[in-house]
XYZ file of C-alpha atoms in Angstrom:
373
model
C -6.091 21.846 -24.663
C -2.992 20.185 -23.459
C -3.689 16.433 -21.902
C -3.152 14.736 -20.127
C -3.411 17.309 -17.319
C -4.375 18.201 -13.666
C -7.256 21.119 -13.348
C -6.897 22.337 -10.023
C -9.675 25.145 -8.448
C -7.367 27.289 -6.611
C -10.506 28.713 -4.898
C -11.717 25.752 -3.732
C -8.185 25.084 -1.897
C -8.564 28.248 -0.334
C -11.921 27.536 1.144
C -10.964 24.167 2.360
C -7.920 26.235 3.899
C -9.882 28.815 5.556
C -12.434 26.163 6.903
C -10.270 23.944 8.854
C -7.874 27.153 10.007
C -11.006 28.504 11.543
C -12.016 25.011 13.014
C -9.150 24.359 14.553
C -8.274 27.875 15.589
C -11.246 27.510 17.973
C -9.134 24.976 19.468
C -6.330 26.777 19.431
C -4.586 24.661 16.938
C -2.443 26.303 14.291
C -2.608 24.906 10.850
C 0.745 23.814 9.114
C 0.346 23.852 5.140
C 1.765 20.839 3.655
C 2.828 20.869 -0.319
C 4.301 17.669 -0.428
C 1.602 16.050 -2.396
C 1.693 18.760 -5.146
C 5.318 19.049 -5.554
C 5.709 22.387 -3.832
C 3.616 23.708 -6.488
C 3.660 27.555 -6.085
C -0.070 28.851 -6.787
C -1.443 25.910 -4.288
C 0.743 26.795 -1.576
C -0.410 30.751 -2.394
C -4.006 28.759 -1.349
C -3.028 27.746 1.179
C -1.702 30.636 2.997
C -4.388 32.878 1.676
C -6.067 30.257 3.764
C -4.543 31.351 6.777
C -2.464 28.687 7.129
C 0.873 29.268 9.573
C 3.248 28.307 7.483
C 4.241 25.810 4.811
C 6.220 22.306 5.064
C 7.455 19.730 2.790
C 9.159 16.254 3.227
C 11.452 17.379 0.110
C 14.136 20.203 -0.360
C 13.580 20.402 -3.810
C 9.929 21.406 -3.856
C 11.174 23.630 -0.905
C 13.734 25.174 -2.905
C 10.728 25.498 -5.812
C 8.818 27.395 -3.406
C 11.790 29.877 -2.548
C 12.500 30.377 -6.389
C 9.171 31.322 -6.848
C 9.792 33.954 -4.150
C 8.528 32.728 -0.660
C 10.054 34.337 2.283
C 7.935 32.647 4.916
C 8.851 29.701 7.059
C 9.279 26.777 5.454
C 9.749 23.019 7.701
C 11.147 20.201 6.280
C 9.342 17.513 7.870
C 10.742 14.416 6.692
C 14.385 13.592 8.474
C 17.355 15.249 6.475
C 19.626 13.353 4.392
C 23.152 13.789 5.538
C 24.507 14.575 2.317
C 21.582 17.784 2.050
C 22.516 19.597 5.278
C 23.647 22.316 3.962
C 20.476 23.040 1.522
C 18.161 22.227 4.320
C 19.963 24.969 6.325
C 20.152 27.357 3.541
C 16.381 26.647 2.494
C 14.130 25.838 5.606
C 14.286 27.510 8.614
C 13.498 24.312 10.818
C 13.596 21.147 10.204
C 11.560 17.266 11.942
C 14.835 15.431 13.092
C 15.196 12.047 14.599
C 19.072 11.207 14.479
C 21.585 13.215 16.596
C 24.163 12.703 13.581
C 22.021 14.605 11.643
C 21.374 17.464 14.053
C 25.236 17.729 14.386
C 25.723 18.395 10.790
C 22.813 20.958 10.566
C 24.040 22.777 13.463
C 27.710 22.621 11.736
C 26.252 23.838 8.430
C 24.508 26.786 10.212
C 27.249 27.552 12.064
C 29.054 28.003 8.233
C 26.025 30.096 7.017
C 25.945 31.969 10.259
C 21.947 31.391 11.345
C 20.805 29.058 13.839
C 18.422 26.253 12.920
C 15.379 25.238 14.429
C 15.113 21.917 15.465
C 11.286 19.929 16.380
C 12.217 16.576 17.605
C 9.849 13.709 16.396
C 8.527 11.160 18.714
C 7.667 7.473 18.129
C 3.921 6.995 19.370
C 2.940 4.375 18.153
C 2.982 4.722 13.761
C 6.411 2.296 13.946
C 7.582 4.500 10.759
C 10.435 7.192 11.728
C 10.670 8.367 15.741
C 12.398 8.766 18.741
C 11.726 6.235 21.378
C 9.616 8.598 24.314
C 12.181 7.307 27.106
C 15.190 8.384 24.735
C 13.593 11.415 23.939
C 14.922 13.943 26.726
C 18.571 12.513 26.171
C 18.135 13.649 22.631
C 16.477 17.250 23.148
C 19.377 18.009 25.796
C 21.546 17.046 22.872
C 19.883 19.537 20.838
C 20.113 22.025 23.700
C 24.319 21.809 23.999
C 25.050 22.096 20.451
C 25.385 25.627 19.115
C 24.344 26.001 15.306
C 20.344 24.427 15.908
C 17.567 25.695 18.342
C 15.271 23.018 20.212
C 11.813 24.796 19.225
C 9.426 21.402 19.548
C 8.662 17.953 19.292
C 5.749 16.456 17.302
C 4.185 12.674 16.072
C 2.799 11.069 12.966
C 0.156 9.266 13.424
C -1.482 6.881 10.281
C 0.959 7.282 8.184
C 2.820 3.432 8.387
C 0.336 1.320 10.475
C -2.764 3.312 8.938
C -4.111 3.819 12.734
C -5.930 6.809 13.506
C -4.530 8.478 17.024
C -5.968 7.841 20.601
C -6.933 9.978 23.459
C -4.484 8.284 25.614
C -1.525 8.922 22.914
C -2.225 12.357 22.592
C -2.385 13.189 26.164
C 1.028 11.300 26.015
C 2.320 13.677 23.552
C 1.508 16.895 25.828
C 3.030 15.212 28.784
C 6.079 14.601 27.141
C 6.592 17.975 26.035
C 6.152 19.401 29.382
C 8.589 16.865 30.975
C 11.038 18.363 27.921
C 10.460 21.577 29.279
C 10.749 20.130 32.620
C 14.283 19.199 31.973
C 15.114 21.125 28.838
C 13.920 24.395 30.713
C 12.619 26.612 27.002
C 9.326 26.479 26.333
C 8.582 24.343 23.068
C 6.714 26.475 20.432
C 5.575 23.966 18.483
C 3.596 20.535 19.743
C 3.010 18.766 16.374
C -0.106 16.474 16.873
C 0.519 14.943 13.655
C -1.184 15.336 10.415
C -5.056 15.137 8.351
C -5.678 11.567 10.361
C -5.856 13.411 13.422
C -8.643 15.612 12.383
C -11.559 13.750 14.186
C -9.327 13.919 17.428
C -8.582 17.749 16.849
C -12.098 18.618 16.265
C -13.234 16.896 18.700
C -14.986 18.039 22.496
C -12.419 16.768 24.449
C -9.235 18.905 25.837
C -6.594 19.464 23.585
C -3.635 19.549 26.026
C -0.493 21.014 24.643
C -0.934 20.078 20.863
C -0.921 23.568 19.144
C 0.046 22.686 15.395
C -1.248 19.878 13.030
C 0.172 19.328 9.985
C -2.489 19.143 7.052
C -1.837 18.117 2.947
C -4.815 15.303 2.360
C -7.901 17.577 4.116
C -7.516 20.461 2.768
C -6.526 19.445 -1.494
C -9.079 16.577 -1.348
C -11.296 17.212 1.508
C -11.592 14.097 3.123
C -10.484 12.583 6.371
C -7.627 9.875 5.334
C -8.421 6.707 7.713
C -11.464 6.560 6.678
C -11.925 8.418 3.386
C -15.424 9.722 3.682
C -15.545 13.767 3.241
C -14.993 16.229 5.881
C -18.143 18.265 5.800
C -18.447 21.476 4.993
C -15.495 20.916 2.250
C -14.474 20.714 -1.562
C -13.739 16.657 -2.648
C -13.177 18.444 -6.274
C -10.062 20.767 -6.663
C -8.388 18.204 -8.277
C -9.629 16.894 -11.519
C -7.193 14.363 -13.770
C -8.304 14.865 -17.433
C -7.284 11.813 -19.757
C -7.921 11.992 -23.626
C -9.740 9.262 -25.695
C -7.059 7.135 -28.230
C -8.918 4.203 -28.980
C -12.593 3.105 -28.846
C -14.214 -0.187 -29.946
C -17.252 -2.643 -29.157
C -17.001 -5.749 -27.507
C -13.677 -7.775 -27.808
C -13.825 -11.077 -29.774
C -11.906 -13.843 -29.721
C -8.557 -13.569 -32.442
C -9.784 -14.085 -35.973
C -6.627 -15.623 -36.969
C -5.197 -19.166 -36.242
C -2.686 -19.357 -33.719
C 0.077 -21.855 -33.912
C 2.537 -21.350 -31.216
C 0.654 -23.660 -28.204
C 1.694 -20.305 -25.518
C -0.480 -18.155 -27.908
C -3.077 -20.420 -28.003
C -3.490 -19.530 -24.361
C -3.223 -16.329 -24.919
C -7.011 -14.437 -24.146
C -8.841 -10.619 -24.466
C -9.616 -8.810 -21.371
C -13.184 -9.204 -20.740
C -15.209 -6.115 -19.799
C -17.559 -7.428 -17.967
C -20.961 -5.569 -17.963
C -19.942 -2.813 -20.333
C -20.741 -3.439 -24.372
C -18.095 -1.040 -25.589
C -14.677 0.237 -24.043
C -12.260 3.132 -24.982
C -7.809 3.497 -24.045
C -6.978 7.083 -22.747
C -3.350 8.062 -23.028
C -2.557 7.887 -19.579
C -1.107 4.885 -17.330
C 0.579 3.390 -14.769
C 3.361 5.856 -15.424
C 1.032 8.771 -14.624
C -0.937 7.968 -11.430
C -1.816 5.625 -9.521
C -4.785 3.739 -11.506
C -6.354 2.131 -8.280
C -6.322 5.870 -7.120
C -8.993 7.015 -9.714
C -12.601 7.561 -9.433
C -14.038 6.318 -12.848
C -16.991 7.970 -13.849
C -20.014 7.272 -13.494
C -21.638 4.217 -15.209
C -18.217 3.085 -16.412
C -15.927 1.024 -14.883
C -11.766 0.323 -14.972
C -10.916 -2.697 -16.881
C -6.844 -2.910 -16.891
C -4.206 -0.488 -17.039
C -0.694 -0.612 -18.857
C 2.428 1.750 -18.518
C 1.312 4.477 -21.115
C -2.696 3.369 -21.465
C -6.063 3.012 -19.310
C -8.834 0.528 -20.583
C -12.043 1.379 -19.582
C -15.546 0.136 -20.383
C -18.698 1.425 -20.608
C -22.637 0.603 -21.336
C -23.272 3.809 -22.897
C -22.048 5.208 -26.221
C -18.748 5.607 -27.007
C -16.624 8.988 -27.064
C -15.407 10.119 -30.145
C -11.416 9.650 -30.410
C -9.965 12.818 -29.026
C -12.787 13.196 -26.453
C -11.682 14.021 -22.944
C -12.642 11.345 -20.060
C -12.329 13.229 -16.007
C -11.662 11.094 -13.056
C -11.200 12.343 -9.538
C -8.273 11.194 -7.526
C -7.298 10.212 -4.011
C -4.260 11.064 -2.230
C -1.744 8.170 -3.739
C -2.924 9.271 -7.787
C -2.967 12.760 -6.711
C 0.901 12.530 -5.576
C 1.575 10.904 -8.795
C 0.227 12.272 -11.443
C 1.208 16.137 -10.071
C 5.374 14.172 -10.186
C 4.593 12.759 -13.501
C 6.394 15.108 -16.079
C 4.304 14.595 -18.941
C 0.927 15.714 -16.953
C 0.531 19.882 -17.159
C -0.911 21.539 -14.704
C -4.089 24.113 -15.431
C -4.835 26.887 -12.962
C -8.612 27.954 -12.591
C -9.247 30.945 -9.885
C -5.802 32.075 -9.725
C -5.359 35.800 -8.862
C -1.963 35.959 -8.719
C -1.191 36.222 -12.543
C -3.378 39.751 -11.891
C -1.106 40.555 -9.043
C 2.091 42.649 -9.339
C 5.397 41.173 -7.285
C 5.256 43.767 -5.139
C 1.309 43.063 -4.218
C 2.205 39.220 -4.061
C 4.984 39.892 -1.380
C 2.869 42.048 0.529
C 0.144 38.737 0.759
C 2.417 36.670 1.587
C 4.156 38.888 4.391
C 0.351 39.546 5.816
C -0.264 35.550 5.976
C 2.227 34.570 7.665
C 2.154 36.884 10.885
């Protein structure tokens, strides 16, 4: 089999999926289905909305435009800011997009106006994350903006939250957040559809016992493929940690490096020195590296332990016996190795649980249709 390469449960996705969708739902908080991390990967966003989530969203039009090739029909957000030189694929691929810049909005409404649709338009608010946001005291300037200009519909506003600053969300700035919209609607006058309360760092607030004010949408890539809570990485319970396995094959295996049996000359050789492995007796290269994934990102199994890491190879040692050259080693991955390795173009991608290869077009148009109402 093909490595190195990403085994990813589909069923397990779907579980995860269905688990927070019914979580939240009891606090009548739609889930958003984000497909960033796996490149807009086709079956996994299938998992997703089998999941029940609302609809999909992606901070880049090319896995969006993946998704469309592969025949989705269902809304699709672009939640990272448009370029200004992609306007016109935005409009023709997403049907709404996370804006910050009235440039920006300007063009999109001028490049629907061209394809003839309107384009939705959720403002994004700076609440503390210092990474991309309109200031809240600008924020009703911008959404009347947004209201004059034909070509773009105002339909929210929404937050990140974690994502720069690596701060989980307060009470207090999420009761902000609702207030804001309805002083938007206050001025404004439409009713926002969508109050985005940011994304899986959220989760404890979402979950939580206290009111949920206006926040009906949370945007969610980390929980559901890896199943943990991002701040502070420990596993949301009740789900999967394990739909994503990176498999790595064996090049190289030896015992315990020695010191060069030869005589060096040159006096910047003579400094030169092995890697030590430290408690391990033997240690084994894998044909994967710093090209691939992020190394730091990887869960080494158990009983051996990461050594050093090059462009195209991973040194690891061990105490036990030593895999046979061609062996297979598995790691699990967090978010940063997960994003990655599923970009890296020499790591395949294996299905397990997929239904839809058993599925005719027809039957796959009709789930995706039924998921998205």
């Amino acid at each position: 089999m093909s490595c190195p390469r990403i085994e990813v449960d589909l069923g397990k996705i779907r579980c995860n999926t269905q688990t927070l969708v019914e979580r939240l739902g009891l606090r009548e908080i739609g889930v958003t289905g984000v497909t960033k991390a796996v490149c807009g990967h086709p079956a996994i966003a299938r998992a997703m909305l089998d999941g029940g989530v609302v609809g999909l969203a992606d901070a880049r039009i090319r896995n969006v435009q993946r998704l469309r090739a592969a025949g989705f029909t269902g809304p699709i957000t672009l939640i990272r800011t448009p370029m200004l030189s992609q306007v016109d694929q935005v409009v023709q691929s997403c049907e709404a997009s996370y804006n910050t810049e009235p440039l920006i909005i300007s063009a999109l409404a001028a490049a629907a106006i061209r394809k003839g649709s309107v384009h939705g338009i959720v403002l994004m608010v700076e609440m503390g994350d210092q990474r991309d946001g309109i200031l809240p005291e600008n924020l009703a300037d911008v959404a009347q903006l947004v209201m004059q200009v034909p070509g773009v519909a105002l339909k929210g506003i929404g937050a990140n939250f974690a994502c720069l600053n690596g701060g989980a969300p307060t009470a207090f700035q999420m009761a902000a957040l609702s207030a804001l919209s309805n002083r938007i609607e206050g001025v404004c006058g439409p009713f926002l559809n969508i109050v985005s309360g940011g994304n899986s760092a959220n989760l404890p607030w979402a979950l939580g016992e206290h009111s949920t004010g206006r926040i009906n949408d949370i945007r969610l890539g980390e929980a559901i493929l890896l199943g943990v809570e991002p701040v502070s990485g420990n596993q949301i319970e009740g789900m999967h940690t394990d739909a994503f396995t990176l498999v790595a094959e064996v090049i190289e295996t030896d015992a315990r490096p020695k010191p060069f049996p030869i005589a060096l000359i040159d006096p910047t050789a003579e400094r030169l020195c092995i890697v030590t492995t430290g408690g391990a007796s033997a240690r084994m290269i894998l044909a994967i590296g710093h090209q691939d994934t992020d190394i730091r990102g990887l869960s080494m199994p158990i009983g051996s332990a990461l050594i050093g890491a090059t462009s195209d190879h991973l040194v690891i040692g061990t105490p036990r016996s030593l895999l046979a050259v061609g062996s297979e080693v598995r790691f699990r991955m967090n978010y940063n190795a997960l994003m990655h390795a599923m970009a890296a173009p020499d790591i395949k991608v294996k299905l397990l649980d997929d239904p839809l290869p058993r599925l005719s077009r027809q039957a796959q148009g009709k789930v995706e249709r039924v998921a998205l109402v």
